[in-house]
């Protein structure tokens, strides 16, 4: 009984730590309706940026490489855009840091759904399996650092909790994921002349036991089910599609709908799907020979929430409920952050779905 009470108390403390006080002054004007509340501490945001800086060594001279990458992306030639190691490093060091900070805020915003108090208490027991999260299209490093930053807050009050993250992407991001993860679980470089107190305080964001990462190079639009089930398992709690779903729809709507059906069949009851993408994203669908543009959100809801799942032969007849939806939101970088190159604010839409239990579940 004492152990249960202890776990409950720790979970309660972790709940309070989920949304720490903003680093901004209390006199700051209230955020506009489409803005995030900005609850991620400035210190944590800077730590995330420092990890990117130390791991990827961004320099101003990367501008020429970035222009080449942007040209390939504009032409939708993703194989060329991510076909060179220097392109991967430059892309990850330029665009992933600001997104990572935005993703930390997103994870903090949805944590009450994924990790309610009883789930936190369960994870706090030393003999429990880690929380499992799968990030589709998550190879460029933003999700690695975002998960690490978010989890570092959780583990302050629940030090025994562990997170196992898997990242699936068509490009060869394996080295980037490994490098950033290593930087998360390794103490930062420190001067040989640092004081004893500074050395004592110089600790990694997380321990290797608390945060593990695995990368899988795979085109998710041509993902054999037997391979997918080695990544998305009956213990997976959350699957993310961050700035990925609309690109998948642009590549192939039928294949993307099939992927969502695969996720429906693979995710366990009370598993979650979290989609973050550019607001106002549209994809063109051809119906009876006539083309029409539909909002990405409409296509997503049509697949997950309508009865059409049963028409495509899913034996489990799995269903979802939408638990979070926001068509437009801003994450704005707070003043005071330091990074070698310019970063940008992030505007996004966010939709989260919970997998419902059905008779077909095992």
PDB file of N, CA and C in Angstrom, residues 76-160:
ATOM      1  N   UNK A  76      10.308  19.313 -55.271  1.00  0.00           N
ATOM      2  CA  UNK A  76       9.794  18.063 -54.703  1.00  0.00           C
ATOM      3  C   UNK A  76      10.684  16.869 -55.059  1.00  0.00           C
ATOM      4  N   UNK A  77      11.971  17.149 -55.220  1.00  0.00           N
ATOM      5  CA  UNK A  77      12.948  16.084 -55.479  1.00  0.00           C
ATOM      6  C   UNK A  77      13.578  15.704 -54.148  1.00  0.00           C
ATOM      7  N   UNK A  78      12.851  14.920 -53.356  1.00  0.00           N
ATOM      8  CA  UNK A  78      13.296  14.602 -51.996  1.00  0.00           C
ATOM      9  C   UNK A  78      14.516  13.692 -51.990  1.00  0.00           C
ATOM     10  N   UNK A  79      14.635  12.856 -53.016  1.00  0.00           N
ATOM     11  CA  UNK A  79      15.806  11.980 -53.097  1.00  0.00           C
ATOM     12  C   UNK A  79      17.079  12.801 -53.220  1.00  0.00           C
ATOM     13  N   UNK A  80      17.020  13.884 -54.016  1.00  0.00           N
ATOM     14  CA  UNK A  80      18.186  14.757 -54.154  1.00  0.00           C
ATOM     15  C   UNK A  80      18.383  15.606 -52.903  1.00  0.00           C
ATOM     16  N   UNK A  81      17.283  16.112 -52.330  1.00  0.00           N
ATOM     17  CA  UNK A  81      17.382  16.992 -51.160  1.00  0.00           C
ATOM     18  C   UNK A  81      18.027  16.298 -49.975  1.00  0.00           C
ATOM     19  N   UNK A  82      17.800  15.001 -49.848  1.00  0.00           N
ATOM     20  CA  UNK A  82      18.343  14.259 -48.706  1.00  0.00           C
ATOM     21  C   UNK A  82      19.323  13.178 -49.145  1.00  0.00           C
ATOM     22  N   UNK A  83      19.959  13.412 -50.294  1.00  0.00           N
ATOM     23  CA  UNK A  83      20.831  12.396 -50.857  1.00  0.00           C
ATOM     24  C   UNK A  83      22.297  12.522 -50.502  1.00  0.00           C
ATOM     25  N   UNK A  84      22.672  13.617 -49.834  1.00  0.00           N
ATOM     26  CA  UNK A  84      24.064  13.815 -49.447  1.00  0.00           C
ATOM     27  C   UNK A  84      24.156  14.038 -47.944  1.00  0.00           C
ATOM     28  N   UNK A  85      25.235  13.568 -47.356  1.00  0.00           N
ATOM     29  CA  UNK A  85      25.423  13.732 -45.915  1.00  0.00           C
ATOM     30  C   UNK A  85      25.478  15.206 -45.531  1.00  0.00           C
ATOM     31  N   UNK A  86      26.125  16.031 -46.360  1.00  0.00           N
ATOM     32  CA  UNK A  86      26.205  17.463 -46.030  1.00  0.00           C
ATOM     33  C   UNK A  86      24.828  18.123 -46.098  1.00  0.00           C
ATOM     34  N   UNK A  87      23.950  17.611 -46.977  1.00  0.00           N
ATOM     35  CA  UNK A  87      22.587  18.134 -47.034  1.00  0.00           C
ATOM     36  C   UNK A  87      21.824  17.784 -45.763  1.00  0.00           C
ATOM     37  N   UNK A  88      22.000  16.553 -45.301  1.00  0.00           N
ATOM     38  CA  UNK A  88      21.298  16.112 -44.097  1.00  0.00           C
ATOM     39  C   UNK A  88      21.720  16.948 -42.894  1.00  0.00           C
ATOM     40  N   UNK A  89      23.032  17.144 -42.739  1.00  0.00           N
ATOM     41  CA  UNK A  89      23.526  17.917 -41.597  1.00  0.00           C
ATOM     42  C   UNK A  89      23.027  19.357 -41.660  1.00  0.00           C
ATOM     43  N   UNK A  90      23.109  19.968 -42.850  1.00  0.00           N
ATOM     44  CA  UNK A  90      22.692  21.361 -42.979  1.00  0.00           C
ATOM     45  C   UNK A  90      21.190  21.512 -42.745  1.00  0.00           C
ATOM     46  N   UNK A  91      20.389  20.593 -43.275  1.00  0.00           N
ATOM     47  CA  UNK A  91      18.941  20.652 -43.090  1.00  0.00           C
ATOM     48  C   UNK A  91      18.598  20.517 -41.611  1.00  0.00           C
ATOM     49  N   UNK A  92      19.182  19.516 -40.952  1.00  0.00           N
ATOM     50  CA  UNK A  92      18.859  19.266 -39.547  1.00  0.00           C
ATOM     51  C   UNK A  92      19.302  20.416 -38.647  1.00  0.00           C
ATOM     52  N   UNK A  93      20.415  21.041 -38.970  1.00  0.00           N
ATOM     53  CA  UNK A  93      20.908  22.135 -38.124  1.00  0.00           C
ATOM     54  C   UNK A  93      20.149  23.432 -38.371  1.00  0.00           C
ATOM     55  N   UNK A  94      19.521  23.567 -39.552  1.00  0.00           N
ATOM     56  CA  UNK A  94      18.822  24.813 -39.880  1.00  0.00           C
ATOM     57  C   UNK A  94      17.338  24.769 -39.499  1.00  0.00           C
ATOM     58  N   UNK A  95      16.633  23.709 -39.884  1.00  0.00           N
ATOM     59  CA  UNK A  95      15.180  23.702 -39.719  1.00  0.00           C
ATOM     60  C   UNK A  95      14.682  22.872 -38.535  1.00  0.00           C
ATOM     61  N   UNK A  96      15.477  21.930 -38.079  1.00  0.00           N
ATOM     62  CA  UNK A  96      15.001  21.083 -36.981  1.00  0.00           C
ATOM     63  C   UNK A  96      15.000  21.764 -35.609  1.00  0.00           C
ATOM     64  N   UNK A  97      15.955  22.644 -35.284  1.00  0.00           N
ATOM     65  CA  UNK A  97      15.977  23.210 -33.925  1.00  0.00           C
ATOM     66  C   UNK A  97      14.709  23.953 -33.526  1.00  0.00           C
ATOM     67  N   UNK A  98      14.229  24.871 -34.366  1.00  0.00           N
ATOM     68  CA  UNK A  98      13.035  25.632 -33.991  1.00  0.00           C
ATOM     69  C   UNK A  98      11.808  24.727 -33.937  1.00  0.00           C
ATOM     70  N   UNK A  99      11.740  23.756 -34.844  1.00  0.00           N
ATOM     71  CA  UNK A  99      10.627  22.812 -34.784  1.00  0.00           C
ATOM     72  C   UNK A  99      10.693  21.971 -33.509  1.00  0.00           C
ATOM     73  N   UNK A 100      11.879  21.596 -33.113  1.00  0.00           N
ATOM     74  CA  UNK A 100      12.019  20.806 -31.888  1.00  0.00           C
ATOM     75  C   UNK A 100      11.431  21.547 -30.699  1.00  0.00           C
ATOM     76  N   UNK A 101      11.697  22.848 -30.616  1.00  0.00           N
ATOM     77  CA  UNK A 101      11.155  23.630 -29.501  1.00  0.00           C
ATOM     78  C   UNK A 101       9.636  23.674 -29.574  1.00  0.00           C
ATOM     79  N   UNK A 102       9.104  23.838 -30.774  1.00  0.00           N
ATOM     80  CA  UNK A 102       7.654  23.812 -30.928  1.00  0.00           C
ATOM     81  C   UNK A 102       7.065  22.469 -30.546  1.00  0.00           C
ATOM     82  N   UNK A 103       7.757  21.396 -30.903  1.00  0.00           N
ATOM     83  CA  UNK A 103       7.261  20.056 -30.585  1.00  0.00           C
ATOM     84  C   UNK A 103       7.282  19.783 -29.079  1.00  0.00           C
ATOM     85  N   UNK A 104       8.273  20.335 -28.377  1.00  0.00           N
ATOM     86  CA  UNK A 104       8.284  20.179 -26.916  1.00  0.00           C
ATOM     87  C   UNK A 104       7.004  20.765 -26.333  1.00  0.00           C
ATOM     88  N   UNK A 105       6.609  21.933 -26.852  1.00  0.00           N
ATOM     89  CA  UNK A 105       5.378  22.556 -26.372  1.00  0.00           C
ATOM     90  C   UNK A 105       4.162  21.705 -26.721  1.00  0.00           C
ATOM     91  N   UNK A 106       4.139  21.154 -27.931  1.00  0.00           N
ATOM     92  CA  UNK A 106       3.030  20.295 -28.336  1.00  0.00           C
ATOM     93  C   UNK A 106       2.920  19.090 -27.405  1.00  0.00           C
ATOM     94  N   UNK A 107       4.032  18.454 -27.118  1.00  0.00           N
ATOM     95  CA  UNK A 107       4.026  17.281 -26.232  1.00  0.00           C
ATOM     96  C   UNK A 107       3.559  17.650 -24.828  1.00  0.00           C
ATOM     97  N   UNK A 108       3.984  18.810 -24.342  1.00  0.00           N
ATOM     98  CA  UNK A 108       3.516  19.258 -23.029  1.00  0.00           C
ATOM     99  C   UNK A 108       2.008  19.496 -23.046  1.00  0.00           C
ATOM    100  N   UNK A 109       1.505  20.008 -24.169  1.00  0.00           N
ATOM    101  CA  UNK A 109       0.079  20.316 -24.271  1.00  0.00           C
ATOM    102  C   UNK A 109      -0.796  19.064 -24.281  1.00  0.00           C
ATOM    103  N   UNK A 110      -0.280  17.958 -24.835  1.00  0.00           N
ATOM    104  CA  UNK A 110      -1.118  16.755 -24.957  1.00  0.00           C
ATOM    105  C   UNK A 110      -0.770  15.686 -23.910  1.00  0.00           C
ATOM    106  N   UNK A 111       0.128  16.007 -22.992  1.00  0.00           N
ATOM    107  CA  UNK A 111       0.603  14.989 -22.061  1.00  0.00           C
ATOM    108  C   UNK A 111      -0.501  14.425 -21.168  1.00  0.00           C
ATOM    109  N   UNK A 112      -1.456  15.238 -20.786  1.00  0.00           N
ATOM    110  CA  UNK A 112      -2.531  14.742 -19.927  1.00  0.00           C
ATOM    111  C   UNK A 112      -3.307  13.608 -20.585  1.00  0.00           C
ATOM    112  N   UNK A 113      -3.344  13.587 -21.906  1.00  0.00           N
ATOM    113  CA  UNK A 113      -4.018  12.500 -22.614  1.00  0.00           C
ATOM    114  C   UNK A 113      -3.148  11.241 -22.636  1.00  0.00           C
ATOM    115  N   UNK A 114      -1.898  11.410 -22.987  1.00  0.00           N
ATOM    116  CA  UNK A 114      -1.002  10.256 -23.151  1.00  0.00           C
ATOM    117  C   UNK A 114      -0.569   9.683 -21.816  1.00  0.00           C
ATOM    118  N   UNK A 115      -0.323  10.558 -20.855  1.00  0.00           N
ATOM    119  CA  UNK A 115       0.174  10.118 -19.554  1.00  0.00           C
ATOM    120  C   UNK A 115      -0.676  10.684 -18.417  1.00  0.00           C
ATOM    121  N   UNK A 116      -1.869  10.173 -18.231  1.00  0.00           N
ATOM    122  CA  UNK A 116      -2.637  10.564 -17.040  1.00  0.00           C
ATOM    123  C   UNK A 116      -1.924  10.058 -15.789  1.00  0.00           C
ATOM    124  N   UNK A 117      -2.365  10.496 -14.631  1.00  0.00           N
ATOM    125  CA  UNK A 117      -1.657  10.187 -13.383  1.00  0.00           C
ATOM    126  C   UNK A 117      -1.450   8.697 -13.156  1.00  0.00           C
ATOM    127  N   UNK A 118      -2.481   7.877 -13.444  1.00  0.00           N
ATOM    128  CA  UNK A 118      -2.326   6.456 -13.185  1.00  0.00           C
ATOM    129  C   UNK A 118      -1.275   5.828 -14.103  1.00  0.00           C
ATOM    130  N   UNK A 119      -1.176   6.347 -15.335  1.00  0.00           N
ATOM    131  CA  UNK A 119      -0.160   5.841 -16.263  1.00  0.00           C
ATOM    132  C   UNK A 119       1.230   6.254 -15.809  1.00  0.00           C
ATOM    133  N   UNK A 120       1.365   7.484 -15.346  1.00  0.00           N
ATOM    134  CA  UNK A 120       2.655   7.939 -14.818  1.00  0.00           C
ATOM    135  C   UNK A 120       3.078   7.102 -13.620  1.00  0.00           C
ATOM    136  N   UNK A 121       2.126   6.810 -12.737  1.00  0.00           N
ATOM    137  CA  UNK A 121       2.435   5.998 -11.570  1.00  0.00           C
ATOM    138  C   UNK A 121       2.899   4.606 -11.975  1.00  0.00           C
ATOM    139  N   UNK A 122       2.259   4.055 -12.995  1.00  0.00           N
ATOM    140  CA  UNK A 122       2.651   2.722 -13.471  1.00  0.00           C
ATOM    141  C   UNK A 122       4.063   2.745 -14.046  1.00  0.00           C
ATOM    142  N   UNK A 123       4.347   3.770 -14.863  1.00  0.00           N
ATOM    143  CA  UNK A 123       5.668   3.870 -15.461  1.00  0.00           C
ATOM    144  C   UNK A 123       6.747   4.101 -14.414  1.00  0.00           C
ATOM    145  N   UNK A 124       6.367   4.667 -13.287  1.00  0.00           N
ATOM    146  CA  UNK A 124       7.336   4.952 -12.240  1.00  0.00           C
ATOM    147  C   UNK A 124       7.829   3.729 -11.500  1.00  0.00           C
ATOM    148  N   UNK A 125       7.201   2.590 -11.723  1.00  0.00           N
ATOM    149  CA  UNK A 125       7.651   1.353 -11.095  1.00  0.00           C
ATOM    150  C   UNK A 125       8.824   0.779 -11.887  1.00  0.00           C
ATOM    151  N   UNK A 126       9.845   0.335 -11.202  1.00  0.00           N
ATOM    152  CA  UNK A 126      11.085  -0.083 -11.851  1.00  0.00           C
ATOM    153  C   UNK A 126      10.925  -1.291 -12.760  1.00  0.00           C
ATOM    154  N   UNK A 127       9.895  -2.107 -12.535  1.00  0.00           N
ATOM    155  CA  UNK A 127       9.737  -3.316 -13.333  1.00  0.00           C
ATOM    156  C   UNK A 127       8.819  -3.116 -14.537  1.00  0.00           C
ATOM    157  N   UNK A 128       8.427  -1.887 -14.826  1.00  0.00           N
ATOM    158  CA  UNK A 128       7.504  -1.625 -15.925  1.00  0.00           C
ATOM    159  C   UNK A 128       8.249  -1.384 -17.232  1.00  0.00           C
ATOM    160  N   UNK A 129       7.593  -1.760 -18.330  1.00  0.00           N
ATOM    161  CA  UNK A 129       8.145  -1.486 -19.646  1.00  0.00           C
ATOM    162  C   UNK A 129       8.136   0.021 -19.908  1.00  0.00           C
ATOM    163  N   UNK A 130       9.055   0.498 -20.753  1.00  0.00           N
ATOM    164  CA  UNK A 130       9.088   1.941 -21.020  1.00  0.00           C
ATOM    165  C   UNK A 130       7.905   2.402 -21.864  1.00  0.00           C
ATOM    166  N   UNK A 131       7.671   3.687 -21.859  1.00  0.00           N
ATOM    167  CA  UNK A 131       6.701   4.287 -22.762  1.00  0.00           C
ATOM    168  C   UNK A 131       7.259   4.196 -24.173  1.00  0.00           C
ATOM    169  N   UNK A 132       6.428   3.766 -25.127  1.00  0.00           N
ATOM    170  CA  UNK A 132       6.887   3.607 -26.508  1.00  0.00           C
ATOM    171  C   UNK A 132       6.206   4.620 -27.423  1.00  0.00           C
ATOM    172  N   UNK A 133       7.027   5.350 -28.170  1.00  0.00           N
ATOM    173  CA  UNK A 133       6.536   6.346 -29.121  1.00  0.00           C
ATOM    174  C   UNK A 133       7.206   6.104 -30.468  1.00  0.00           C
ATOM    175  N   UNK A 134       6.425   6.183 -31.535  1.00  0.00           N
ATOM    176  CA  UNK A 134       6.934   6.008 -32.890  1.00  0.00           C
ATOM    177  C   UNK A 134       6.685   7.297 -33.669  1.00  0.00           C
ATOM    178  N   UNK A 135       7.736   7.829 -34.292  1.00  0.00           N
ATOM    179  CA  UNK A 135       7.640   9.066 -35.062  1.00  0.00           C
ATOM    180  C   UNK A 135       7.833   8.759 -36.536  1.00  0.00           C
ATOM    181  N   UNK A 136       6.768   8.883 -37.313  1.00  0.00           N
ATOM    182  CA  UNK A 136       6.844   8.650 -38.752  1.00  0.00           C
ATOM    183  C   UNK A 136       7.279   9.941 -39.441  1.00  0.00           C
ATOM    184  N   UNK A 137       8.274   9.835 -40.316  1.00  0.00           N
ATOM    185  CA  UNK A 137       8.843  11.026 -40.926  1.00  0.00           C
ATOM    186  C   UNK A 137       9.675  11.812 -39.935  1.00  0.00           C
ATOM    187  N   UNK A 138      10.194  11.148 -38.927  1.00  0.00           N
ATOM    188  CA  UNK A 138      10.870  11.841 -37.830  1.00  0.00           C
ATOM    189  C   UNK A 138      12.374  11.686 -37.816  1.00  0.00           C
ATOM    190  N   UNK A 139      12.993  11.624 -38.993  1.00  0.00           N
ATOM    191  CA  UNK A 139      14.425  11.372 -39.025  1.00  0.00           C
ATOM    192  C   UNK A 139      15.315  12.587 -38.895  1.00  0.00           C
ATOM    193  N   UNK A 140      14.787  13.788 -39.141  1.00  0.00           N
ATOM    194  CA  UNK A 140      15.644  14.978 -39.227  1.00  0.00           C
ATOM    195  C   UNK A 140      16.076  15.528 -37.881  1.00  0.00           C
ATOM    196  N   UNK A 141      15.692  14.888 -36.795  1.00  0.00           N
ATOM    197  CA  UNK A 141      16.234  15.239 -35.496  1.00  0.00           C
ATOM    198  C   UNK A 141      15.342  16.068 -34.595  1.00  0.00           C
ATOM    199  N   UNK A 142      14.339  16.745 -35.162  1.00  0.00           N
ATOM    200  CA  UNK A 142      13.488  17.590 -34.317  1.00  0.00           C
ATOM    201  C   UNK A 142      12.755  16.759 -33.281  1.00  0.00           C
ATOM    202  N   UNK A 143      12.227  15.607 -33.699  1.00  0.00           N
ATOM    203  CA  UNK A 143      11.500  14.753 -32.762  1.00  0.00           C
ATOM    204  C   UNK A 143      12.420  14.160 -31.701  1.00  0.00           C
ATOM    205  N   UNK A 144      13.667  13.855 -32.075  1.00  0.00           N
ATOM    206  CA  UNK A 144      14.612  13.296 -31.098  1.00  0.00           C
ATOM    207  C   UNK A 144      14.796  14.265 -29.934  1.00  0.00           C
ATOM    208  N   UNK A 145      15.113  15.508 -30.267  1.00  0.00           N
ATOM    209  CA  UNK A 145      15.388  16.494 -29.220  1.00  0.00           C
ATOM    210  C   UNK A 145      14.106  16.891 -28.497  1.00  0.00           C
ATOM    211  N   UNK A 146      13.001  16.959 -29.223  1.00  0.00           N
ATOM    212  CA  UNK A 146      11.729  17.306 -28.575  1.00  0.00           C
ATOM    213  C   UNK A 146      11.347  16.257 -27.546  1.00  0.00           C
ATOM    214  N   UNK A 147      11.448  14.995 -27.910  1.00  0.00           N
ATOM    215  CA  UNK A 147      11.120  13.932 -26.962  1.00  0.00           C
ATOM    216  C   UNK A 147      12.084  13.945 -25.780  1.00  0.00           C
ATOM    217  N   UNK A 148      13.364  14.169 -26.069  1.00  0.00           N
ATOM    218  CA  UNK A 148      14.330  14.233 -24.983  1.00  0.00           C
ATOM    219  C   UNK A 148      14.059  15.371 -24.027  1.00  0.00           C
ATOM    220  N   UNK A 149      13.766  16.556 -24.580  1.00  0.00           N
ATOM    221  CA  UNK A 149      13.470  17.708 -23.721  1.00  0.00           C
ATOM    222  C   UNK A 149      12.217  17.499 -22.893  1.00  0.00           C
ATOM    223  N   UNK A 150      11.164  17.022 -23.544  1.00  0.00           N
ATOM    224  CA  UNK A 150       9.909  16.752 -22.827  1.00  0.00           C
ATOM    225  C   UNK A 150      10.106  15.698 -21.751  1.00  0.00           C
ATOM    226  N   UNK A 151      10.815  14.629 -22.089  1.00  0.00           N
ATOM    227  CA  UNK A 151      10.990  13.540 -21.129  1.00  0.00           C
ATOM    228  C   UNK A 151      11.873  13.954 -19.955  1.00  0.00           C
ATOM    229  N   UNK A 152      12.766  14.895 -20.183  1.00  0.00           N
ATOM    230  CA  UNK A 152      13.613  15.360 -19.080  1.00  0.00           C
ATOM    231  C   UNK A 152      12.771  16.036 -18.007  1.00  0.00           C
ATOM    232  N   UNK A 153      11.669  16.656 -18.405  1.00  0.00           N
ATOM    233  CA  UNK A 153      10.765  17.260 -17.428  1.00  0.00           C
ATOM    234  C   UNK A 153      10.011  16.178 -16.666  1.00  0.00           C
ATOM    235  N   UNK A 154       9.532  15.169 -17.389  1.00  0.00           N
ATOM    236  CA  UNK A 154       8.799  14.074 -16.747  1.00  0.00           C
ATOM    237  C   UNK A 154       9.671  13.361 -15.715  1.00  0.00           C
ATOM    238  N   UNK A 155      10.924  13.107 -16.060  1.00  0.00           N
ATOM    239  CA  UNK A 155      11.783  12.311 -15.185  1.00  0.00           C
ATOM    240  C   UNK A 155      12.312  13.076 -13.980  1.00  0.00           C
ATOM    241  N   UNK A 156      12.079  14.372 -13.919  1.00  0.00           N
ATOM    242  CA  UNK A 156      12.498  15.104 -12.719  1.00  0.00           C
ATOM    243  C   UNK A 156      11.761  14.589 -11.491  1.00  0.00           C
ATOM    244  N   UNK A 157      10.495  14.262 -11.667  1.00  0.00           N
ATOM    245  CA  UNK A 157       9.700  13.762 -10.546  1.00  0.00           C
ATOM    246  C   UNK A 157       9.515  12.252 -10.590  1.00  0.00           C
ATOM    247  N   UNK A 158       9.798  11.642 -11.746  1.00  0.00           N
ATOM    248  CA  UNK A 158       9.635  10.192 -11.904  1.00  0.00           C
ATOM    249  C   UNK A 158      10.931   9.630 -12.488  1.00  0.00           C
ATOM    250  N   UNK A 159      12.004   9.593 -11.717  1.00  0.00           N
ATOM    251  CA  UNK A 159      13.321   9.240 -12.262  1.00  0.00           C
ATOM    252  C   UNK A 159      13.428   7.819 -12.808  1.00  0.00           C
ATOM    253  N   UNK A 160      12.502   6.939 -12.425  1.00  0.00           N
ATOM    254  CA  UNK A 160      12.588   5.560 -12.910  1.00  0.00           C
ATOM    255  C   UNK A 160      11.893   5.351 -14.251  1.00  0.00           C
TER     256      UNK A 160
END
